[in-house]
């Protein structure tokens, strides 16, 4: 990982509240900033995995894998799942698709 290529990202926890009309309202917490290396996926394996959505998918890796270590326990957790988190990068919001000890795959939402 080259430190000159690090980008700023923010991790938000999403709280979903049902409204009286049955719709859901999402609110974001204050967010935690991280610095990460962003990789655009374009190889054949990524295309086979994500199909037409591959242009919306990015792979990120944080310094010392801080964010990966935080999110791995939330992958199979029912109460505090990774679906309750989003990542902001370049003023765009991304949902978390996959977390491994070395990287996180995110998709534009």
mmCIF file with all atom_site columns, C-alpha atoms in Angstrom:
data_model
loop_
_atom_site.group_PDB
_atom_site.id
_atom_site.type_symbol
_atom_site.label_atom_id
_atom_site.label_alt_id
_atom_site.label_comp_id
_atom_site.label_asym_id
_atom_site.label_entity_id
_atom_site.label_seq_id
_atom_site.pdbx_PDB_ins_code
_atom_site.Cartn_x
_atom_site.Cartn_y
_atom_site.Cartn_z
_atom_site.occupancy
_atom_site.B_iso_or_equiv
_atom_site.pdbx_formal_charge
_atom_site.auth_seq_id
_atom_site.auth_comp_id
_atom_site.auth_asym_id
_atom_site.auth_atom_id
_atom_site.pdbx_PDB_model_num
ATOM 1   C CA . UNK A 1 1   ? 0.000   0.000   0.000   1.00 0.00 ? 1   UNK A CA 1
ATOM 2   C CA . UNK A 1 2   ? 1.461   3.332   -1.004  1.00 0.00 ? 2   UNK A CA 1
ATOM 3   C CA . UNK A 1 3   ? 0.758   6.124   1.445   1.00 0.00 ? 3   UNK A CA 1
ATOM 4   C CA . UNK A 1 4   ? 0.598   8.751   -1.305  1.00 0.00 ? 4   UNK A CA 1
ATOM 5   C CA . UNK A 1 5   ? -2.547  7.141   -2.691  1.00 0.00 ? 5   UNK A CA 1
ATOM 6   C CA . UNK A 1 6   ? -4.585  7.254   0.494   1.00 0.00 ? 6   UNK A CA 1
ATOM 7   C CA . UNK A 1 7   ? -8.066  8.761   0.263   1.00 0.00 ? 7   UNK A CA 1
ATOM 8   C CA . UNK A 1 8   ? -10.348 9.992   3.029   1.00 0.00 ? 8   UNK A CA 1
ATOM 9   C CA . UNK A 1 9   ? -13.413 7.875   3.787   1.00 0.00 ? 9   UNK A CA 1
ATOM 10  C CA . UNK A 1 10  ? -16.022 8.064   6.553   1.00 0.00 ? 10  UNK A CA 1
ATOM 11  C CA . UNK A 1 11  ? -17.817 5.138   8.199   1.00 0.00 ? 11  UNK A CA 1
ATOM 12  C CA . UNK A 1 12  ? -21.397 5.868   9.262   1.00 0.00 ? 12  UNK A CA 1
ATOM 13  C CA . UNK A 1 13  ? -23.797 3.737   11.271  1.00 0.00 ? 13  UNK A CA 1
ATOM 14  C CA . UNK A 1 14  ? -27.323 3.898   9.877   1.00 0.00 ? 14  UNK A CA 1
ATOM 15  C CA . UNK A 1 15  ? -30.325 3.917   12.186  1.00 0.00 ? 15  UNK A CA 1
ATOM 16  C CA . UNK A 1 16  ? -33.603 2.997   10.488  1.00 0.00 ? 16  UNK A CA 1
ATOM 17  C CA . UNK A 1 17  ? -36.864 4.160   12.022  1.00 0.00 ? 17  UNK A CA 1
ATOM 18  C CA . UNK A 1 18  ? -40.317 3.241   10.729  1.00 0.00 ? 18  UNK A CA 1
ATOM 19  C CA . UNK A 1 19  ? -42.585 6.183   9.907   1.00 0.00 ? 19  UNK A CA 1
ATOM 20  C CA . UNK A 1 20  ? -46.377 6.182   10.504  1.00 0.00 ? 20  UNK A CA 1
ATOM 21  C CA . UNK A 1 21  ? -47.027 5.720   6.769   1.00 0.00 ? 21  UNK A CA 1
ATOM 22  C CA . UNK A 1 22  ? -44.943 2.504   6.703   1.00 0.00 ? 22  UNK A CA 1
ATOM 23  C CA . UNK A 1 23  ? -41.893 4.046   5.055   1.00 0.00 ? 23  UNK A CA 1
ATOM 24  C CA . UNK A 1 24  ? -38.494 3.974   6.783   1.00 0.00 ? 24  UNK A CA 1
ATOM 25  C CA . UNK A 1 25  ? -36.385 6.971   7.734   1.00 0.00 ? 25  UNK A CA 1
ATOM 26  C CA . UNK A 1 26  ? -32.593 6.606   7.813   1.00 0.00 ? 26  UNK A CA 1
ATOM 27  C CA . UNK A 1 27  ? -30.428 8.724   10.098  1.00 0.00 ? 27  UNK A CA 1
ATOM 28  C CA . UNK A 1 28  ? -26.627 8.658   10.183  1.00 0.00 ? 28  UNK A CA 1
ATOM 29  C CA . UNK A 1 29  ? -24.387 8.971   13.221  1.00 0.00 ? 29  UNK A CA 1
ATOM 30  C CA . UNK A 1 30  ? -21.544 11.498  13.297  1.00 0.00 ? 30  UNK A CA 1
ATOM 31  C CA . UNK A 1 31  ? -19.206 9.173   11.407  1.00 0.00 ? 31  UNK A CA 1
ATOM 32  C CA . UNK A 1 32  ? -15.647 7.993   11.924  1.00 0.00 ? 32  UNK A CA 1
ATOM 33  C CA . UNK A 1 33  ? -12.949 9.111   9.453   1.00 0.00 ? 33  UNK A CA 1
ATOM 34  C CA . UNK A 1 34  ? -10.386 6.683   8.025   1.00 0.00 ? 34  UNK A CA 1
ATOM 35  C CA . UNK A 1 35  ? -7.761  6.799   5.333   1.00 0.00 ? 35  UNK A CA 1
ATOM 36  C CA . UNK A 1 36  ? -7.892  4.044   2.752   1.00 0.00 ? 36  UNK A CA 1
ATOM 37  C CA . UNK A 1 37  ? -6.450  2.867   -0.518  1.00 0.00 ? 37  UNK A CA 1
ATOM 38  C CA . UNK A 1 38  ? -9.230  2.666   -3.120  1.00 0.00 ? 38  UNK A CA 1
ATOM 39  C CA . UNK A 1 39  ? -9.013  0.068   -5.895  1.00 0.00 ? 39  UNK A CA 1
ATOM 40  C CA . UNK A 1 40  ? -11.351 0.021   -8.885  1.00 0.00 ? 40  UNK A CA 1
ATOM 41  C CA . UNK A 1 41  ? -12.289 -3.521  -9.809  1.00 0.00 ? 41  UNK A CA 1
ATOM 42  C CA . UNK A 1 42  ? -12.014 -4.443  -13.470 1.00 0.00 ? 42  UNK A CA 1
ATOM 43  C CA . UNK A 1 43  ? -10.494 -7.921  -13.646 1.00 0.00 ? 43  UNK A CA 1
ATOM 44  C CA . UNK A 1 44  ? -12.310 -11.019 -14.932 1.00 0.00 ? 44  UNK A CA 1
ATOM 45  C CA . UNK A 1 45  ? -12.857 -12.471 -11.463 1.00 0.00 ? 45  UNK A CA 1
ATOM 46  C CA . UNK A 1 46  ? -14.580 -9.296  -10.268 1.00 0.00 ? 46  UNK A CA 1
ATOM 47  C CA . UNK A 1 47  ? -16.734 -9.204  -13.402 1.00 0.00 ? 47  UNK A CA 1
ATOM 48  C CA . UNK A 1 48  ? -17.752 -12.827 -12.827 1.00 0.00 ? 48  UNK A CA 1
ATOM 49  C CA . UNK A 1 49  ? -18.563 -12.087 -9.174  1.00 0.00 ? 49  UNK A CA 1
ATOM 50  C CA . UNK A 1 50  ? -20.390 -8.749  -9.473  1.00 0.00 ? 50  UNK A CA 1
ATOM 51  C CA . UNK A 1 51  ? -21.565 -8.852  -13.108 1.00 0.00 ? 51  UNK A CA 1
ATOM 52  C CA . UNK A 1 52  ? -22.987 -5.622  -14.494 1.00 0.00 ? 52  UNK A CA 1
ATOM 53  C CA . UNK A 1 53  ? -22.537 -3.884  -11.132 1.00 0.00 ? 53  UNK A CA 1
ATOM 54  C CA . UNK A 1 54  ? -18.728 -4.168  -11.286 1.00 0.00 ? 54  UNK A CA 1
ATOM 55  C CA . UNK A 1 55  ? -18.450 -0.520  -12.353 1.00 0.00 ? 55  UNK A CA 1
ATOM 56  C CA . UNK A 1 56  ? -20.154 0.491   -9.078  1.00 0.00 ? 56  UNK A CA 1
ATOM 57  C CA . UNK A 1 57  ? -17.948 -1.698  -6.857  1.00 0.00 ? 57  UNK A CA 1
ATOM 58  C CA . UNK A 1 58  ? -14.674 -0.591  -5.240  1.00 0.00 ? 58  UNK A CA 1
ATOM 59  C CA . UNK A 1 59  ? -12.244 -2.421  -2.997  1.00 0.00 ? 59  UNK A CA 1
ATOM 60  C CA . UNK A 1 60  ? -10.792 -0.488  -0.070  1.00 0.00 ? 60  UNK A CA 1
ATOM 61  C CA . UNK A 1 61  ? -8.013  -1.247  2.401   1.00 0.00 ? 61  UNK A CA 1
ATOM 62  C CA . UNK A 1 62  ? -7.298  0.911   5.437   1.00 0.00 ? 62  UNK A CA 1
ATOM 63  C CA . UNK A 1 63  ? -3.989  1.538   7.205   1.00 0.00 ? 63  UNK A CA 1
ATOM 64  C CA . UNK A 1 64  ? -3.117  -1.463  9.407   1.00 0.00 ? 64  UNK A CA 1
ATOM 65  C CA . UNK A 1 65  ? -6.520  -2.896  8.406   1.00 0.00 ? 65  UNK A CA 1
ATOM 66  C CA . UNK A 1 66  ? -8.211  -0.901  11.188  1.00 0.00 ? 66  UNK A CA 1
ATOM 67  C CA . UNK A 1 67  ? -11.635 -0.768  9.570   1.00 0.00 ? 67  UNK A CA 1
ATOM 68  C CA . UNK A 1 68  ? -11.500 -4.398  8.452   1.00 0.00 ? 68  UNK A CA 1
ATOM 69  C CA . UNK A 1 69  ? -10.789 -5.505  12.039  1.00 0.00 ? 69  UNK A CA 1
ATOM 70  C CA . UNK A 1 70  ? -13.733 -3.423  13.273  1.00 0.00 ? 70  UNK A CA 1
ATOM 71  C CA . UNK A 1 71  ? -16.193 -4.794  10.691  1.00 0.00 ? 71  UNK A CA 1
ATOM 72  C CA . UNK A 1 72  ? -15.287 -8.510  10.559  1.00 0.00 ? 72  UNK A CA 1
ATOM 73  C CA . UNK A 1 73  ? -17.156 -9.351  13.810  1.00 0.00 ? 73  UNK A CA 1
ATOM 74  C CA . UNK A 1 74  ? -20.231 -7.595  12.379  1.00 0.00 ? 74  UNK A CA 1
ATOM 75  C CA . UNK A 1 75  ? -20.456 -9.846  9.290   1.00 0.00 ? 75  UNK A CA 1
ATOM 76  C CA . UNK A 1 76  ? -22.476 -12.621 10.973  1.00 0.00 ? 76  UNK A CA 1
ATOM 77  C CA . UNK A 1 77  ? -23.820 -10.566 13.869  1.00 0.00 ? 77  UNK A CA 1
ATOM 78  C CA . UNK A 1 78  ? -27.583 -10.301 13.939  1.00 0.00 ? 78  UNK A CA 1
ATOM 79  C CA . UNK A 1 79  ? -27.918 -7.220  16.155  1.00 0.00 ? 79  UNK A CA 1
ATOM 80  C CA . UNK A 1 80  ? -25.087 -5.084  14.739  1.00 0.00 ? 80  UNK A CA 1
ATOM 81  C CA . UNK A 1 81  ? -24.676 -6.282  11.150  1.00 0.00 ? 81  UNK A CA 1
ATOM 82  C CA . UNK A 1 82  ? -22.580 -4.675  8.387   1.00 0.00 ? 82  UNK A CA 1
ATOM 83  C CA . UNK A 1 83  ? -25.836 -3.842  6.607   1.00 0.00 ? 83  UNK A CA 1
ATOM 84  C CA . UNK A 1 84  ? -26.254 -1.142  9.277   1.00 0.00 ? 84  UNK A CA 1
ATOM 85  C CA . UNK A 1 85  ? -23.125 0.679   8.075   1.00 0.00 ? 85  UNK A CA 1
ATOM 86  C CA . UNK A 1 86  ? -22.289 2.761   5.035   1.00 0.00 ? 86  UNK A CA 1
ATOM 87  C CA . UNK A 1 87  ? -19.056 4.313   3.812   1.00 0.00 ? 87  UNK A CA 1
ATOM 88  C CA . UNK A 1 88  ? -18.786 7.763   2.281   1.00 0.00 ? 88  UNK A CA 1
ATOM 89  C CA . UNK A 1 89  ? -16.107 8.365   -0.346  1.00 0.00 ? 89  UNK A CA 1
ATOM 90  C CA . UNK A 1 90  ? -15.957 11.400  -2.670  1.00 0.00 ? 90  UNK A CA 1
ATOM 91  C CA . UNK A 1 91  ? -19.340 12.596  -1.311  1.00 0.00 ? 91  UNK A CA 1
ATOM 92  C CA . UNK A 1 92  ? -20.975 9.326   -2.450  1.00 0.00 ? 92  UNK A CA 1
ATOM 93  C CA . UNK A 1 93  ? -22.490 6.741   -0.135  1.00 0.00 ? 93  UNK A CA 1
ATOM 94  C CA . UNK A 1 94  ? -21.531 3.065   -0.485  1.00 0.00 ? 94  UNK A CA 1
ATOM 95  C CA . UNK A 1 95  ? -23.002 -0.035  1.114   1.00 0.00 ? 95  UNK A CA 1
ATOM 96  C CA . UNK A 1 96  ? -20.661 -2.763  2.331   1.00 0.00 ? 96  UNK A CA 1
ATOM 97  C CA . UNK A 1 97  ? -20.742 -5.963  0.290   1.00 0.00 ? 97  UNK A CA 1
ATOM 98  C CA . UNK A 1 98  ? -17.893 -8.053  1.662   1.00 0.00 ? 98  UNK A CA 1
ATOM 99  C CA . UNK A 1 99  ? -15.378 -7.800  4.501   1.00 0.00 ? 99  UNK A CA 1
ATOM 100 C CA . UNK A 1 100 ? -12.150 -9.798  4.690   1.00 0.00 ? 100 UNK A CA 1
ATOM 101 C CA . UNK A 1 101 ? -9.098  -9.351  6.939   1.00 0.00 ? 101 UNK A CA 1
ATOM 102 C CA . UNK A 1 102 ? -7.288  -7.579  4.065   1.00 0.00 ? 102 UNK A CA 1
ATOM 103 C CA . UNK A 1 103 ? -9.957  -5.547  2.237   1.00 0.00 ? 103 UNK A CA 1
ATOM 104 C CA . UNK A 1 104 ? -13.592 -4.427  2.044   1.00 0.00 ? 104 UNK A CA 1
ATOM 105 C CA . UNK A 1 105 ? -15.745 -4.453  -1.093  1.00 0.00 ? 105 UNK A CA 1
ATOM 106 C CA . UNK A 1 106 ? -18.218 -1.582  -1.278  1.00 0.00 ? 106 UNK A CA 1
ATOM 107 C CA . UNK A 1 107 ? -20.967 -0.764  -3.786  1.00 0.00 ? 107 UNK A CA 1
ATOM 108 C CA . UNK A 1 108 ? -22.421 2.589   -4.747  1.00 0.00 ? 108 UNK A CA 1
ATOM 109 C CA . UNK A 1 109 ? -25.965 2.914   -3.407  1.00 0.00 ? 109 UNK A CA 1
#
